[in-house]
mmCIF file of C-alpha atoms in Angstrom:
data_model
loop_
_atom_site.group_PDB
_atom_site.id
_atom_site.type_symbol
_atom_site.label_atom_id
_atom_site.label_comp_id
_atom_site.label_asym_id
_atom_site.label_seq_id
_atom_site.Cartn_x
_atom_site.Cartn_y
_atom_site.Cartn_z
ATOM 1 C CA UNK A 1 121.446 101.281 145.846
ATOM 2 C CA UNK A 2 121.170 98.449 143.389
ATOM 3 C CA UNK A 3 117.936 97.190 145.050
ATOM 4 C CA UNK A 4 116.264 100.785 144.727
ATOM 5 C CA UNK A 5 117.472 101.636 141.232
ATOM 6 C CA UNK A 6 115.220 99.899 138.660
ATOM 7 C CA UNK A 7 116.841 97.352 136.291
ATOM 8 C CA UNK A 8 116.270 99.385 133.211
ATOM 9 C CA UNK A 9 117.640 102.508 134.694
ATOM 10 C CA UNK A 10 120.657 100.851 136.252
ATOM 11 C CA UNK A 11 121.825 99.531 132.920
ATOM 12 C CA UNK A 12 120.708 102.380 130.735
ATOM 13 C CA UNK A 13 124.268 103.018 129.530
ATOM 14 C CA UNK A 14 124.449 99.400 128.377
ATOM 15 C CA UNK A 15 121.268 99.643 126.520
ATOM 16 C CA UNK A 16 122.319 102.755 124.716
ATOM 17 C CA UNK A 17 125.630 101.134 123.821
ATOM 18 C CA UNK A 18 123.773 98.153 122.436
ATOM 19 C CA UNK A 19 121.367 100.264 120.391
ATOM 20 C CA UNK A 20 124.296 102.164 118.899
ATOM 21 C CA UNK A 21 126.122 98.877 117.994
ATOM 22 C CA UNK A 22 122.949 97.347 116.492
ATOM 23 C CA UNK A 23 122.250 100.510 114.549
ATOM 24 C CA UNK A 24 125.805 100.755 113.201
ATOM 25 C CA UNK A 25 125.831 97.033 112.199
ATOM 26 C CA UNK A 26 122.348 97.345 110.582
ATOM 27 C CA UNK A 27 123.462 100.519 108.591
ATOM 28 C CA UNK A 28 126.675 98.709 107.569
ATOM 29 C CA UNK A 29 124.910 95.492 106.579
ATOM 30 C CA UNK A 30 121.935 97.147 104.808
ATOM 31 C CA UNK A 31 123.037 100.546 103.304
ATOM 32 C CA UNK A 32 119.515 100.894 101.863
ATOM 33 C CA UNK A 33 118.065 101.366 105.256
ATOM 34 C CA UNK A 34 118.790 105.042 105.021
ATOM 35 C CA UNK A 35 116.520 105.365 102.028
ATOM 36 C CA UNK A 36 113.776 103.529 104.068
ATOM 37 C CA UNK A 37 113.918 105.935 106.990
ATOM 38 C CA UNK A 38 114.123 108.975 104.745
ATOM 39 C CA UNK A 39 110.987 107.800 102.774
ATOM 40 C CA UNK A 40 108.907 108.637 105.896
ATOM 41 C CA UNK A 41 109.699 112.343 105.890
ATOM 42 C CA UNK A 42 107.588 115.293 105.523
ATOM 43 C CA UNK A 43 109.810 118.194 104.597
ATOM 44 C CA UNK A 44 112.711 118.160 107.020
ATOM 45 C CA UNK A 45 110.668 116.175 109.667
ATOM 46 C CA UNK A 46 111.000 112.360 109.796
ATOM 47 C CA UNK A 47 107.570 111.187 110.935
ATOM 48 C CA UNK A 48 108.551 107.996 112.962
ATOM 49 C CA UNK A 49 111.273 109.954 114.729
ATOM 50 C CA UNK A 50 109.145 112.928 115.530
ATOM 51 C CA UNK A 51 106.585 110.491 117.067
ATOM 52 C CA UNK A 52 109.328 108.689 119.018
ATOM 53 C CA UNK A 53 110.727 111.992 120.337
ATOM 54 C CA UNK A 54 107.292 113.189 121.567
ATOM 55 C CA UNK A 55 106.590 109.786 123.181
ATOM 56 C CA UNK A 56 109.970 109.934 124.802
ATOM 57 C CA UNK A 57 109.179 113.226 126.521
ATOM 58 C CA UNK A 58 105.734 112.327 127.639
ATOM 59 C CA UNK A 59 106.366 109.990 130.699
ATOM 60 C CA UNK A 60 108.848 112.305 132.439
ATOM 61 C CA UNK A 61 106.450 115.222 132.026
ATOM 62 C CA UNK A 62 103.489 113.149 133.234
ATOM 63 C CA UNK A 63 105.398 112.293 136.440
ATOM 64 C CA UNK A 64 106.147 115.952 137.454
ATOM 65 C CA UNK A 65 104.267 116.989 140.551
ATOM 66 C CA UNK A 66 103.130 120.352 139.368
ATOM 67 C CA UNK A 67 100.995 120.751 142.509
ATOM 68 C CA UNK A 68 104.059 121.032 144.524
ATOM 69 C CA UNK A 69 105.590 123.942 142.707
ATOM 70 C CA UNK A 70 104.445 126.214 145.493
ATOM 71 C CA UNK A 71 106.862 124.568 147.980
ATOM 72 C CA UNK A 72 109.771 126.003 145.898
ATOM 73 C CA UNK A 73 108.420 129.567 145.824
ATOM 74 C CA UNK A 74 107.930 129.540 149.611
ATOM 75 C CA UNK A 75 111.693 129.204 150.141
ATOM 76 C CA UNK A 76 113.110 132.035 148.078
ATOM 77 C CA UNK A 77 116.789 131.054 149.059
ATOM 78 C CA UNK A 78 116.441 127.666 147.590
ATOM 79 C CA UNK A 79 114.538 128.969 144.601
ATOM 80 C CA UNK A 80 117.233 131.738 143.990
ATOM 81 C CA UNK A 81 120.145 129.347 144.385
ATOM 82 C CA UNK A 82 118.507 126.786 142.032
ATOM 83 C CA UNK A 83 117.999 129.497 139.448
ATOM 84 C CA UNK A 84 121.674 130.588 139.524
ATOM 85 C CA UNK A 85 122.964 126.950 139.387
ATOM 86 C CA UNK A 86 120.601 125.706 136.683
ATOM 87 C CA UNK A 87 120.069 128.765 134.424
ATOM 88 C CA UNK A 88 123.228 130.643 134.805
ATOM 89 C CA UNK A 89 126.104 128.504 135.949
ATOM 90 C CA UNK A 90 125.148 125.328 134.120
ATOM 91 C CA UNK A 91 124.699 126.680 130.686
ATOM 92 C CA UNK A 92 127.734 128.947 130.971
ATOM 93 C CA UNK A 93 129.946 126.117 132.124
ATOM 94 C CA UNK A 94 128.881 123.782 129.369
ATOM 95 C CA UNK A 95 129.301 126.537 126.792
ATOM 96 C CA UNK A 96 132.955 127.065 127.923
ATOM 97 C CA UNK A 97 133.712 123.340 128.135
ATOM 98 C CA UNK A 98 132.232 122.787 124.589
ATOM 99 C CA UNK A 99 134.467 125.629 123.287
ATOM 100 C CA UNK A 100 137.550 124.363 125.158
ATOM 101 C CA UNK A 101 137.234 120.697 124.088
ATOM 102 C CA UNK A 102 135.287 120.451 120.881
ATOM 103 C CA UNK A 103 136.307 123.367 118.603
ATOM 104 C CA UNK A 104 137.846 120.782 116.382
ATOM 105 C CA UNK A 105 134.328 119.678 115.527
ATOM 106 C CA UNK A 106 131.831 122.452 115.397
ATOM 107 C CA UNK A 107 128.669 120.048 115.269
ATOM 108 C CA UNK A 108 129.735 118.344 118.407
ATOM 109 C CA UNK A 109 130.381 121.709 120.121
ATOM 110 C CA UNK A 110 126.816 122.898 119.400
ATOM 111 C CA UNK A 111 125.473 119.603 120.528
ATOM 112 C CA UNK A 112 127.248 119.780 123.861
ATOM 113 C CA UNK A 113 125.942 123.365 124.300
ATOM 114 C CA UNK A 114 122.374 122.098 123.790
ATOM 115 C CA UNK A 115 122.813 119.467 126.526
ATOM 116 C CA UNK A 116 123.858 122.232 128.992
ATOM 117 C CA UNK A 117 120.708 124.269 128.258
ATOM 118 C CA UNK A 118 118.272 121.291 128.878
ATOM 119 C CA UNK A 119 117.853 121.140 132.748
ATOM 120 C CA UNK A 120 116.890 117.869 134.231
ATOM 121 C CA UNK A 121 113.267 116.905 134.887
ATOM 122 C CA UNK A 122 113.296 113.178 135.085
ATOM 123 C CA UNK A 123 116.329 111.104 136.351
ATOM 124 C CA UNK A 124 117.044 113.802 138.911
ATOM 125 C CA UNK A 125 114.288 112.228 141.073
ATOM 126 C CA UNK A 126 116.014 108.895 141.006
ATOM 127 C CA UNK A 127 119.432 110.267 141.992
ATOM 128 C CA UNK A 128 117.817 112.394 144.730
ATOM 129 C CA UNK A 129 115.973 109.476 146.192
ATOM 130 C CA UNK A 130 119.197 107.393 146.206
ATOM 131 C CA UNK A 131 121.137 110.123 147.923
ATOM 132 C CA UNK A 132 118.357 110.743 150.524
ATOM 133 C CA UNK A 133 117.675 114.337 149.251
ATOM 134 C CA UNK A 134 114.692 116.373 150.007
ATOM 135 C CA UNK A 135 111.773 114.808 147.853
ATOM 136 C CA UNK A 136 109.449 117.783 148.453
ATOM 137 C CA UNK A 137 112.013 120.356 147.056
ATOM 138 C CA UNK A 138 113.076 117.965 144.260
ATOM 139 C CA UNK A 139 109.449 117.553 143.095
ATOM 140 C CA UNK A 140 109.010 121.388 143.167
ATOM 141 C CA UNK A 141 112.286 122.152 141.406
ATOM 142 C CA UNK A 142 111.495 119.624 138.648
ATOM 143 C CA UNK A 143 108.046 121.220 138.144
ATOM 144 C CA UNK A 144 109.671 124.612 138.075
ATOM 145 C CA UNK A 145 112.360 123.583 135.560
ATOM 146 C CA UNK A 146 109.748 122.000 133.374
ATOM 147 C CA UNK A 147 107.688 125.181 133.157
ATOM 148 C CA UNK A 148 110.759 127.380 132.828
ATOM 149 C CA UNK A 149 112.016 125.244 129.870
ATOM 150 C CA UNK A 150 108.545 125.388 128.043
ATOM 151 C CA UNK A 151 108.642 129.282 128.321
ATOM 152 C CA UNK A 152 112.314 130.168 127.837
ATOM 153 C CA UNK A 153 114.307 127.280 126.358
ATOM 154 C CA UNK A 154 113.913 128.681 122.819
ATOM 155 C CA UNK A 155 115.349 132.079 123.860
ATOM 156 C CA UNK A 156 118.273 130.382 125.698
ATOM 157 C CA UNK A 157 118.900 128.051 122.658
ATOM 158 C CA UNK A 158 118.996 131.022 120.292
ATOM 159 C CA UNK A 159 121.265 133.134 122.543
ATOM 160 C CA UNK A 160 123.862 130.251 123.192
ATOM 161 C CA UNK A 161 123.731 128.867 119.606
ATOM 162 C CA UNK A 162 123.265 131.771 117.312
ATOM 163 C CA UNK A 163 124.353 134.839 119.377
ATOM 164 C CA UNK A 164 127.033 134.218 121.936
ATOM 165 C CA UNK A 165 129.377 132.069 119.722
ATOM 166 C CA UNK A 166 129.644 135.051 117.308
ATOM 167 C CA UNK A 167 130.814 137.306 120.176
ATOM 168 C CA UNK A 168 133.693 134.831 120.693
ATOM 169 C CA UNK A 169 134.456 134.532 117.060
ATOM 170 C CA UNK A 170 133.715 130.780 117.074
ATOM 171 C CA UNK A 171 133.341 128.777 113.936
ATOM 172 C CA UNK A 172 129.768 128.059 112.764
ATOM 173 C CA UNK A 173 128.099 125.779 110.226
ATOM 174 C CA UNK A 174 125.369 126.370 107.829
ATOM 175 C CA UNK A 175 122.485 125.279 110.153
ATOM 176 C CA UNK A 176 123.762 127.567 112.868
ATOM 177 C CA UNK A 177 124.093 130.587 110.489
ATOM 178 C CA UNK A 178 120.504 130.010 109.146
ATOM 179 C CA UNK A 179 118.904 129.408 112.660
ATOM 180 C CA UNK A 180 116.056 131.625 113.898
ATOM 181 C CA UNK A 181 114.319 131.914 117.272
ATOM 182 C CA UNK A 182 111.075 131.077 115.565
ATOM 183 C CA UNK A 183 112.636 127.727 114.244
ATOM 184 C CA UNK A 184 113.680 126.876 117.761
ATOM 185 C CA UNK A 185 110.430 127.910 119.400
ATOM 186 C CA UNK A 186 108.524 125.690 116.935
ATOM 187 C CA UNK A 187 110.801 122.687 117.851
ATOM 188 C CA UNK A 188 110.432 123.365 121.575
ATOM 189 C CA UNK A 189 106.622 123.525 121.207
ATOM 190 C CA UNK A 190 106.457 120.238 119.254
ATOM 191 C CA UNK A 191 108.887 118.193 121.266
ATOM 192 C CA UNK A 192 108.450 119.743 124.706
ATOM 193 C CA UNK A 193 105.125 121.828 124.612
ATOM 194 C CA UNK A 194 102.979 118.959 123.326
ATOM 195 C CA UNK A 195 104.183 116.335 125.736
ATOM 196 C CA UNK A 196 104.124 118.892 128.602
ATOM 197 C CA UNK A 197 100.430 119.601 127.893
ATOM 198 C CA UNK A 198 99.693 115.957 127.566
ATOM 199 C CA UNK A 199 101.622 115.021 130.729
ATOM 200 C CA UNK A 200 100.024 118.000 132.611
ATOM 201 C CA UNK A 201 96.400 117.198 131.815
ATOM 202 C CA UNK A 202 96.919 113.497 132.090
ATOM 203 C CA UNK A 203 97.998 114.038 135.610
ATOM 204 C CA UNK A 204 95.247 116.727 136.334
ATOM 205 C CA UNK A 205 92.510 114.447 135.108
ATOM 206 C CA UNK A 206 93.716 110.965 136.273
ATOM 207 C CA UNK A 207 94.256 112.065 139.807
ATOM 208 C CA UNK A 208 90.891 113.445 140.129
ATOM 209 C CA UNK A 209 89.243 110.498 138.410
ATOM 210 C CA UNK A 210 91.216 107.879 140.405
ATOM 211 C CA UNK A 211 93.679 109.035 143.085
ATOM 212 C CA UNK A 212 97.222 110.344 143.461
ATOM 213 C CA UNK A 213 98.345 107.000 145.048
ATOM 214 C CA UNK A 214 96.861 105.046 142.052
ATOM 215 C CA UNK A 215 98.469 107.469 139.623
ATOM 216 C CA UNK A 216 101.999 107.009 140.989
ATOM 217 C CA UNK A 217 101.852 103.314 141.863
ATOM 218 C CA UNK A 218 99.880 102.039 138.853
ATOM 219 C CA UNK A 219 99.731 104.481 135.985
ATOM 220 C CA UNK A 220 103.249 105.945 136.032
ATOM 221 C CA UNK A 221 105.063 102.461 136.212
ATOM 222 C CA UNK A 222 103.013 101.478 133.097
ATOM 223 C CA UNK A 223 104.073 104.598 130.965
ATOM 224 C CA UNK A 224 107.641 104.858 132.295
ATOM 225 C CA UNK A 225 109.345 102.386 129.907
ATOM 226 C CA UNK A 226 107.929 104.349 126.933
ATOM 227 C CA UNK A 227 110.799 106.837 127.458
ATOM 228 C CA UNK A 228 113.532 104.188 127.163
ATOM 229 C CA UNK A 229 111.896 102.463 124.191
ATOM 230 C CA UNK A 230 111.524 105.673 122.306
ATOM 231 C CA UNK A 231 115.052 106.800 123.187
ATOM 232 C CA UNK A 232 116.546 103.405 122.031
ATOM 233 C CA UNK A 233 114.411 103.541 118.839
ATOM 234 C CA UNK A 234 115.697 107.058 118.033
ATOM 235 C CA UNK A 235 119.345 105.891 118.756
ATOM 236 C CA UNK A 236 118.827 102.817 116.572
ATOM 237 C CA UNK A 237 117.659 104.894 113.603
ATOM 238 C CA UNK A 238 120.400 107.480 114.108
ATOM 239 C CA UNK A 239 123.153 104.902 114.030
ATOM 240 C CA UNK A 240 121.714 102.877 111.287
ATOM 241 C CA UNK A 241 122.217 105.936 109.179
ATOM 242 C CA UNK A 242 125.856 106.134 110.316
ATOM 243 C CA UNK A 243 127.048 102.747 109.458
ATOM 244 C CA UNK A 244 129.907 104.026 107.501
ATOM 245 C CA UNK A 245 131.365 105.697 110.610
ATOM 246 C CA UNK A 246 131.886 102.356 112.520
ATOM 247 C CA UNK A 247 135.557 103.045 113.176
ATOM 248 C CA UNK A 248 135.271 106.769 113.897
ATOM 249 C CA UNK A 249 132.365 106.627 116.358
ATOM 250 C CA UNK A 250 134.039 105.123 119.426
ATOM 251 C CA UNK A 251 136.824 107.793 119.305
ATOM 252 C CA UNK A 252 134.201 110.528 119.037
ATOM 253 C CA UNK A 253 132.264 109.135 121.981
ATOM 254 C CA UNK A 254 135.362 109.427 124.096
ATOM 255 C CA UNK A 255 136.055 112.988 123.004
ATOM 256 C CA UNK A 256 132.454 114.155 123.743
ATOM 257 C CA UNK A 257 132.500 112.127 127.008
ATOM 258 C CA UNK A 258 135.416 113.889 128.491
ATOM 259 C CA UNK A 259 133.866 117.566 128.679
ATOM 260 C CA UNK A 260 130.483 115.849 129.811
ATOM 261 C CA UNK A 261 132.212 113.963 132.740
ATOM 262 C CA UNK A 262 133.952 117.280 133.786
ATOM 263 C CA UNK A 263 130.804 119.177 133.617
ATOM 264 C CA UNK A 264 128.902 116.758 135.830
ATOM 265 C CA UNK A 265 131.558 116.636 138.450
ATOM 266 C CA UNK A 266 132.119 120.415 138.555
ATOM 267 C CA UNK A 267 128.442 121.217 138.687
ATOM 268 C CA UNK A 268 127.726 118.712 141.516
ATOM 269 C CA UNK A 269 130.576 119.701 143.784
ATOM 270 C CA UNK A 270 130.269 123.419 143.148
ATOM 271 C CA UNK A 271 126.412 123.344 143.643
ATOM 272 C CA UNK A 272 126.782 121.163 146.790
ATOM 273 C CA UNK A 273 129.073 123.556 148.562
ATOM 274 C CA UNK A 274 127.255 126.563 147.297
ATOM 275 C CA UNK A 275 124.191 125.178 149.054
ATOM 276 C CA UNK A 276 126.037 124.377 152.184
ATOM 277 C CA UNK A 277 127.557 127.767 152.160
ATOM 278 C CA UNK A 278 124.194 129.587 152.327
ATOM 279 C CA UNK A 279 123.017 127.280 155.178
ATOM 280 C CA UNK A 280 120.995 124.566 153.421
ATOM 281 C CA UNK A 281 120.770 121.204 155.221
ATOM 282 C CA UNK A 282 122.060 118.005 153.638
ATOM 283 C CA UNK A 283 118.714 117.030 152.004
ATOM 284 C CA UNK A 284 118.327 120.324 150.357
ATOM 285 C CA UNK A 285 122.112 120.479 149.363
ATOM 286 C CA UNK A 286 121.830 117.136 147.746
ATOM 287 C CA UNK A 287 118.584 118.026 145.936
ATOM 288 C CA UNK A 288 120.013 121.255 144.648
ATOM 289 C CA UNK A 289 123.226 119.621 143.559
ATOM 290 C CA UNK A 290 121.579 116.883 141.612
ATOM 291 C CA UNK A 291 119.007 119.168 139.992
ATOM 292 C CA UNK A 292 121.970 121.360 138.818
ATOM 293 C CA UNK A 293 124.252 118.507 137.633
ATOM 294 C CA UNK A 294 121.679 116.448 135.749
ATOM 295 C CA UNK A 295 120.345 117.327 132.312
ATOM 296 C CA UNK A 296 117.259 116.764 130.215
ATOM 297 C CA UNK A 297 118.835 114.683 127.529
ATOM 298 C CA UNK A 298 115.531 113.874 125.969
ATOM 299 C CA UNK A 299 114.946 117.469 125.090
ATOM 300 C CA UNK A 300 118.469 118.117 123.920
ATOM 301 C CA UNK A 301 118.165 115.009 121.482
ATOM 302 C CA UNK A 302 114.761 116.235 120.291
ATOM 303 C CA UNK A 303 115.831 119.803 119.592
ATOM 304 C CA UNK A 304 119.084 118.727 118.024
ATOM 305 C CA UNK A 305 117.390 116.379 115.644
ATOM 306 C CA UNK A 306 114.655 118.963 114.893
ATOM 307 C CA UNK A 307 116.992 121.892 114.172
ATOM 308 C CA UNK A 308 120.162 120.115 112.788
ATOM 309 C CA UNK A 309 118.785 116.740 111.449
ATOM 310 C CA UNK A 310 118.958 113.225 112.551
ATOM 311 C CA UNK A 311 122.317 112.649 110.711
ATOM 312 C CA UNK A 312 123.966 115.678 112.432
ATOM 313 C CA UNK A 313 126.925 115.722 114.752
ATOM 314 C CA UNK A 314 124.709 117.805 117.164
ATOM 315 C CA UNK A 315 122.265 114.963 117.409
ATOM 316 C CA UNK A 316 125.147 112.476 117.913
ATOM 317 C CA UNK A 317 126.627 114.598 120.736
ATOM 318 C CA UNK A 318 123.246 114.942 122.428
ATOM 319 C CA UNK A 319 122.809 111.100 122.471
ATOM 320 C CA UNK A 320 126.208 110.709 124.362
ATOM 321 C CA UNK A 321 124.520 112.771 127.242
ATOM 322 C CA UNK A 322 122.706 109.907 128.837
ATOM 323 C CA UNK A 323 125.484 107.511 127.967
ATOM 324 C CA UNK A 324 127.806 109.375 130.190
ATOM 325 C CA UNK A 325 125.324 110.875 132.792
ATOM 326 C CA UNK A 326 124.111 107.553 134.205
ATOM 327 C CA UNK A 327 127.432 106.039 135.459
ATOM 328 C CA UNK A 328 128.692 109.431 136.565
ATOM 329 C CA UNK A 329 125.599 110.405 138.487
ATOM 330 C CA UNK A 330 125.484 106.962 140.152
ATOM 331 C CA UNK A 331 129.027 107.664 141.427
ATOM 332 C CA UNK A 332 127.952 111.150 142.596
ATOM 333 C CA UNK A 333 125.213 109.527 144.641
ATOM 334 C CA UNK A 334 128.054 107.837 146.623
ATOM 335 C CA UNK A 335 129.909 111.070 146.901
ATOM 336 C CA UNK A 336 126.856 112.842 148.118
ATOM 337 C CA UNK A 337 126.480 110.170 150.955
ATOM 338 C CA UNK A 338 130.132 110.680 151.689
ATOM 339 C CA UNK A 339 129.768 114.448 151.998
ATOM 340 C CA UNK A 340 126.742 113.752 154.343
ATOM 341 C CA UNK A 341 128.979 111.835 156.791
ATOM 342 C CA UNK A 342 131.882 114.301 156.502
ATOM 343 C CA UNK A 343 130.052 117.613 156.575
ATOM 344 C CA UNK A 344 126.718 117.015 158.190
ATOM 345 C CA UNK A 345 127.316 115.025 161.544
ATOM 346 C CA UNK A 346 125.286 117.582 163.492
ATOM 347 C CA UNK A 347 121.480 117.283 163.665
ATOM 348 C CA UNK A 348 119.927 118.552 160.399
ATOM 349 C CA UNK A 349 118.349 121.996 160.631
ATOM 350 C CA UNK A 350 114.567 122.294 160.052
ATOM 351 C CA UNK A 351 113.318 122.405 156.490
ATOM 352 C CA UNK A 352 113.346 125.798 154.974
ATOM 353 C CA UNK A 353 116.095 127.154 157.136
#
């Protein structure tokens, strides 16, 4: 596994911890840094952070194999199961876990809910390859989730942030009370729509000008590090603005990490056995499980910052997503391979069965 998982990806949790630590130390050492970052704002938008968030989203969306979307629609069973796992069970499960574990901090609760709404479009490909899942279906499901998010994420976010919590009588904050679907849609267009269009047309044009092989072996490796650079830059800025919370932050990281870990475990195991139950082979079961268990933390971070602000607890909670996801999903790769040995000893059924 270590030889196939790239160095930067393998130690992503470490890089995030380092960026947090450096940011906190920087903010504590130079309190005036907050004024510096705030000086580059237009209204409620911080220009450097906005650019960083768009750049962060571009490489994952440029990697998506949109032309393989048809493979998903040909197998209605796989598509239907993926829809239930990703767009019903996942958001509802995270919603309930956020209520259960984080009612003590409303900001963190809503940040966690946002993570549950953002379905994975990037790292799932890595986990799927390591677990020897179905690369064809993975590419198709990633393409489907990408387009689904562009079209419906703002509706989902409004329902789960502004509507459903009121039904349960949950506490809110001023940002939640003032939120509108138009505000969310604007944020989604800026931080998902723009990089989506850029990634889609980059792929469409470059493959025709050069070739698909050149695109994936030469171009994609060149742009891939941009996601990590932009993510770490965003985290560095966020935590430089939170230098005074140097003692509080580690405890809050643990509080947010607990429901996240439970979410990843439940989603993976539940999705795996749901897939097996309907007759999916191992490759399809692994792909569906990792697609359901993973999350698009780039989008969650971008929307949390856009709606609630870079200093918000919602943005802080969103950052903890990749911090927890990477080590947990690496462990789930090993669990998937164990399930393969235990439950799939017979020859695998043909694809699409």
